[in-house]
């Protein structure tokens, strides 16, 4: 049911709402006003969608996150300081109203006879390990639930970059995590003259890391081409947040 009307990526929805606030648009082309809304995803972008939908006076907002609900407090045995605390985050947007669906995954969209989405079919999923040790989320039979929805916002995907044919064509070596390419301390891949940075090398991260990585990678590429560079290199490939 992905082709149904009323299903949108989060960023166009948010950017058009911002343009209304800036006075560039009179009305948003996509609005939650008077609608049941389902947000798929559990990160910052999903929280932005939640706040915007509430301000647009949605009837109700459900948020689905296929991950298990995080604990309310940090577990120092598995998540010690100074690691980022992996706890249940309750943003101000949540205080304005939301029905949280942890451990729930959308498996289908249901439409009406006009081709517009009317409900989201969600199921409960549980984490399990494959024989090779890889973690998977497995649907639990008999847990299907249909959630009313006239607007669905897709705010998921913080998992890294998609595989592209260019990587194979350039014969670039990948990391054990196949969503990232292996680079040396100069951001160069296993193929001379080919560099990698940002989510492509670091994995799914924030835009500030992408900017810093891009600048540092550009400095290394400039040095590769000219023998020297005065460009700023704020981070290295192995830099990590504290």
Short mmCIF file of C-alpha atoms in Angstrom, two decimals:
data_model
loop_
_atom_site.label_atom_id
_atom_site.label_comp_id
_atom_site.label_asym_id
_atom_site.label_seq_id
_atom_site.Cartn_x
_atom_site.Cartn_y
_atom_site.Cartn_z
CA UNK A 1 0.00 0.00 0.00
CA UNK A 2 2.97 2.35 -0.23
CA UNK A 3 1.49 3.93 -3.37
CA UNK A 4 -1.58 5.24 -1.55
CA UNK A 5 -2.14 8.97 -1.28
CA UNK A 6 -1.54 10.49 2.14
CA UNK A 7 1.79 8.74 2.79
CA UNK A 8 4.71 11.18 2.83
CA UNK A 9 8.35 11.37 3.73
CA UNK A 10 8.95 13.44 6.85
CA UNK A 11 11.29 16.08 5.41
CA UNK A 12 8.95 17.51 2.74
CA UNK A 13 6.21 17.68 5.36
CA UNK A 14 8.45 19.52 7.83
CA UNK A 15 10.06 21.85 5.31
CA UNK A 16 6.69 23.02 3.96
CA UNK A 17 5.46 23.63 7.52
CA UNK A 18 8.54 25.79 8.07
CA UNK A 19 7.81 27.74 4.89
CA UNK A 20 4.33 28.52 6.21
CA UNK A 21 5.85 29.86 9.43
CA UNK A 22 8.30 31.95 7.39
CA UNK A 23 5.46 33.45 5.35
CA UNK A 24 6.51 31.81 2.07
CA UNK A 25 3.34 29.70 1.88
CA UNK A 26 -0.20 30.55 2.93
CA UNK A 27 -1.18 26.95 3.68
CA UNK A 28 0.91 23.75 3.86
CA UNK A 29 0.27 21.35 0.95
CA UNK A 30 0.49 18.51 3.49
CA UNK A 31 -1.35 19.05 6.75
CA UNK A 32 -2.41 17.02 9.80
CA UNK A 33 -5.38 19.28 10.54
CA UNK A 34 -8.43 17.18 11.41
CA UNK A 35 -6.68 13.90 10.60
CA UNK A 36 -5.53 10.77 12.35
CA UNK A 37 -1.75 10.69 11.96
CA UNK A 38 0.70 7.79 12.17
CA UNK A 39 4.42 8.52 12.38
CA UNK A 40 6.79 5.67 11.57
CA UNK A 41 10.13 6.18 13.33
CA UNK A 42 11.40 7.12 16.75
CA UNK A 43 14.17 9.67 16.36
CA UNK A 44 14.48 13.44 16.32
CA UNK A 45 12.78 13.76 12.94
CA UNK A 46 9.81 11.77 14.22
CA UNK A 47 9.60 14.09 17.25
CA UNK A 48 9.58 17.10 14.90
CA UNK A 49 6.73 15.51 12.95
CA UNK A 50 4.86 14.91 16.20
CA UNK A 51 5.18 18.52 17.36
CA UNK A 52 4.14 19.85 13.96
CA UNK A 53 1.14 17.51 13.68
CA UNK A 54 -0.08 18.52 17.16
CA UNK A 55 0.26 22.21 16.32
CA UNK A 56 -1.72 21.62 13.13
CA UNK A 57 -4.47 20.19 15.37
CA UNK A 58 -4.39 16.52 14.37
CA UNK A 59 -7.20 14.42 15.85
CA UNK A 60 -4.71 11.88 17.23
CA UNK A 61 -1.09 10.93 16.62
CA UNK A 62 0.36 7.42 16.86
CA UNK A 63 4.11 6.86 16.72
CA UNK A 64 5.50 3.43 15.79
CA UNK A 65 9.07 2.42 16.63
CA UNK A 66 10.16 -1.15 15.94
CA UNK A 67 12.79 -1.01 18.68
CA UNK A 68 11.96 -2.20 22.21
CA UNK A 69 11.11 0.57 24.67
CA UNK A 70 14.35 1.87 26.25
CA UNK A 71 14.64 1.89 30.04
CA UNK A 72 13.80 5.03 32.00
CA UNK A 73 17.28 5.10 33.59
CA UNK A 74 20.77 4.34 32.30
CA UNK A 75 22.12 0.85 33.03
CA UNK A 76 25.77 1.49 33.96
CA UNK A 77 26.65 -2.16 33.34
CA UNK A 78 25.89 -1.97 29.60
CA UNK A 79 25.65 1.78 28.98
CA UNK A 80 28.26 3.49 31.21
CA UNK A 81 29.18 7.16 31.25
CA UNK A 82 30.42 8.91 29.08
CA UNK A 83 28.41 7.00 26.45
CA UNK A 84 25.24 8.70 25.25
CA UNK A 85 22.50 7.47 27.63
CA UNK A 86 20.24 4.94 25.93
CA UNK A 87 17.07 5.78 27.82
CA UNK A 88 13.46 6.55 27.03
CA UNK A 89 13.42 10.13 25.79
CA UNK A 90 10.28 12.16 26.30
CA UNK A 91 10.60 15.34 24.26
CA UNK A 92 8.37 18.39 24.79
CA UNK A 93 6.51 17.34 21.65
CA UNK A 94 5.45 14.11 23.39
CA UNK A 95 3.96 16.09 26.26
CA UNK A 96 1.51 17.61 23.80
CA UNK A 97 -0.01 14.21 23.06
CA UNK A 98 1.03 10.96 21.41
CA UNK A 99 0.23 7.25 21.53
CA UNK A 100 3.60 5.49 21.55
CA UNK A 101 3.93 2.07 19.95
CA UNK A 102 7.27 0.54 21.01
CA UNK A 103 8.23 -2.78 19.49
CA UNK A 104 5.69 -2.18 16.74
CA UNK A 105 6.37 -2.31 13.02
CA UNK A 106 4.19 -1.17 10.14
CA UNK A 107 3.68 -4.00 7.64
CA UNK A 108 0.92 -2.62 5.38
CA UNK A 109 -1.09 0.45 4.50
CA UNK A 110 -4.82 0.10 3.88
CA UNK A 111 -6.66 2.46 1.55
CA UNK A 112 -10.19 3.40 0.63
CA UNK A 113 -11.88 3.14 -2.76
CA UNK A 114 -10.40 6.52 -3.76
CA UNK A 115 -6.83 5.36 -3.27
CA UNK A 116 -6.19 7.30 -0.05
CA UNK A 117 -4.66 5.74 3.04
CA UNK A 118 -7.14 5.00 5.81
CA UNK A 119 -5.24 2.74 8.22
CA UNK A 120 -1.83 1.32 9.08
CA UNK A 121 -1.45 -2.36 9.91
CA UNK A 122 1.12 -2.76 12.69
CA UNK A 123 2.49 -5.87 14.38
CA UNK A 124 4.55 -6.49 17.48
CA UNK A 125 8.17 -7.47 16.79
CA UNK A 126 10.72 -9.08 19.09
CA UNK A 127 14.53 -9.03 18.78
CA UNK A 128 16.14 -12.39 18.11
CA UNK A 129 19.60 -13.51 17.03
CA UNK A 130 20.24 -15.51 13.88
CA UNK A 131 22.62 -18.48 14.04
CA UNK A 132 25.34 -16.15 12.73
CA UNK A 133 24.71 -13.75 15.63
CA UNK A 134 22.97 -11.02 13.66
CA UNK A 135 20.05 -9.36 15.45
CA UNK A 136 16.69 -9.41 13.70
CA UNK A 137 13.24 -8.15 14.60
CA UNK A 138 10.73 -10.97 14.16
CA UNK A 139 6.95 -10.39 13.91
CA UNK A 140 4.83 -12.01 16.62
CA UNK A 141 1.87 -13.91 15.09
CA UNK A 142 -1.57 -12.73 16.12
CA UNK A 143 -0.50 -9.19 17.10
CA UNK A 144 -1.84 -7.39 14.04
CA UNK A 145 -3.59 -4.09 14.78
CA UNK A 146 -5.17 -1.56 12.42
CA UNK A 147 -4.56 2.06 13.37
CA UNK A 148 -6.74 4.76 11.73
CA UNK A 149 -4.64 7.08 9.56
CA UNK A 150 -5.43 9.73 6.98
CA UNK A 151 -1.81 10.95 7.08
CA UNK A 152 1.27 8.74 7.42
CA UNK A 153 4.71 10.31 7.92
CA UNK A 154 7.82 8.22 7.24
CA UNK A 155 10.56 9.29 9.65
CA UNK A 156 12.62 6.09 9.62
CA UNK A 157 15.91 5.17 8.01
CA UNK A 158 18.70 6.12 10.42
CA UNK A 159 20.58 2.93 9.57
CA UNK A 160 23.27 3.97 7.10
CA UNK A 161 23.59 4.34 3.36
CA UNK A 162 22.14 2.08 0.69
CA UNK A 163 24.46 -0.14 -1.33
CA UNK A 164 25.11 1.45 -4.73
CA UNK A 165 26.60 -0.09 -7.89
CA UNK A 166 29.40 2.51 -7.85
CA UNK A 167 31.02 0.82 -4.84
CA UNK A 168 31.33 -2.46 -6.74
CA UNK A 169 32.43 -0.72 -9.94
CA UNK A 170 35.25 1.07 -8.11
CA UNK A 171 36.24 -2.14 -6.30
CA UNK A 172 36.06 -0.39 -2.92
CA UNK A 173 36.58 -2.54 0.17
CA UNK A 174 33.72 -2.54 2.67
CA UNK A 175 33.84 -2.73 6.46
CA UNK A 176 32.40 -5.73 8.30
CA UNK A 177 29.27 -3.57 8.38
CA UNK A 178 28.37 -3.67 4.65
CA UNK A 179 26.72 -0.22 4.81
CA UNK A 180 30.10 1.50 5.26
CA UNK A 181 33.33 1.66 3.24
CA UNK A 182 36.78 1.09 4.74
CA UNK A 183 39.17 4.08 4.66
CA UNK A 184 42.64 4.85 5.99
CA UNK A 185 43.53 7.83 8.19
CA UNK A 186 43.55 10.02 5.05
CA UNK A 187 39.96 9.09 4.17
CA UNK A 188 41.17 7.09 1.16
CA UNK A 189 39.53 3.79 0.33
CA UNK A 190 41.27 0.64 -0.86
CA UNK A 191 41.11 2.08 -4.39
CA UNK A 192 43.68 4.88 -4.86
CA UNK A 193 42.08 8.26 -5.52
CA UNK A 194 38.69 7.22 -4.18
CA UNK A 195 37.69 8.73 -0.83
CA UNK A 196 34.80 8.07 1.53
CA UNK A 197 33.30 10.04 4.42
CA UNK A 198 30.09 10.87 6.27
CA UNK A 199 27.42 8.21 6.70
CA UNK A 200 29.10 6.31 3.88
CA UNK A 201 32.17 5.77 6.09
CA UNK A 202 31.04 6.54 9.65
CA UNK A 203 27.62 4.95 9.57
CA UNK A 204 24.34 6.65 10.37
CA UNK A 205 25.11 9.84 12.28
CA UNK A 206 24.21 13.50 12.63
CA UNK A 207 24.59 16.18 9.97
CA UNK A 208 27.30 17.95 12.01
CA UNK A 209 29.49 14.87 11.60
CA UNK A 210 28.77 14.79 7.87
CA UNK A 211 29.90 18.42 7.56
CA UNK A 212 33.07 17.88 9.60
CA UNK A 213 33.88 14.66 7.76
CA UNK A 214 33.31 16.31 4.39
CA UNK A 215 35.70 19.15 5.19
CA UNK A 216 38.41 16.82 6.48
CA UNK A 217 37.99 14.48 3.52
CA UNK A 218 38.23 17.42 1.10
CA UNK A 219 41.53 18.44 2.72
CA UNK A 220 42.93 14.93 2.22
CA UNK A 221 41.73 14.81 -1.39
CA UNK A 222 43.35 18.19 -2.00
CA UNK A 223 46.62 16.94 -0.55
CA UNK A 224 46.39 13.82 -2.73
CA UNK A 225 46.02 15.98 -5.84
CA UNK A 226 48.47 18.81 -5.06
CA UNK A 227 50.84 17.50 -2.41
CA UNK A 228 49.69 19.97 0.27
CA UNK A 229 46.55 21.59 1.65
CA UNK A 230 45.65 24.47 3.94
CA UNK A 231 42.01 23.36 4.14
CA UNK A 232 40.61 22.69 7.63
CA UNK A 233 40.48 19.08 8.79
CA UNK A 234 38.45 19.17 12.02
CA UNK A 235 38.15 15.38 12.50
CA UNK A 236 39.73 12.09 11.49
CA UNK A 237 38.00 8.91 10.31
CA UNK A 238 38.40 7.42 13.78
CA UNK A 239 37.01 10.46 15.65
CA UNK A 240 34.00 9.63 17.79
CA UNK A 241 31.74 11.71 20.06
CA UNK A 242 32.64 11.67 23.74
#
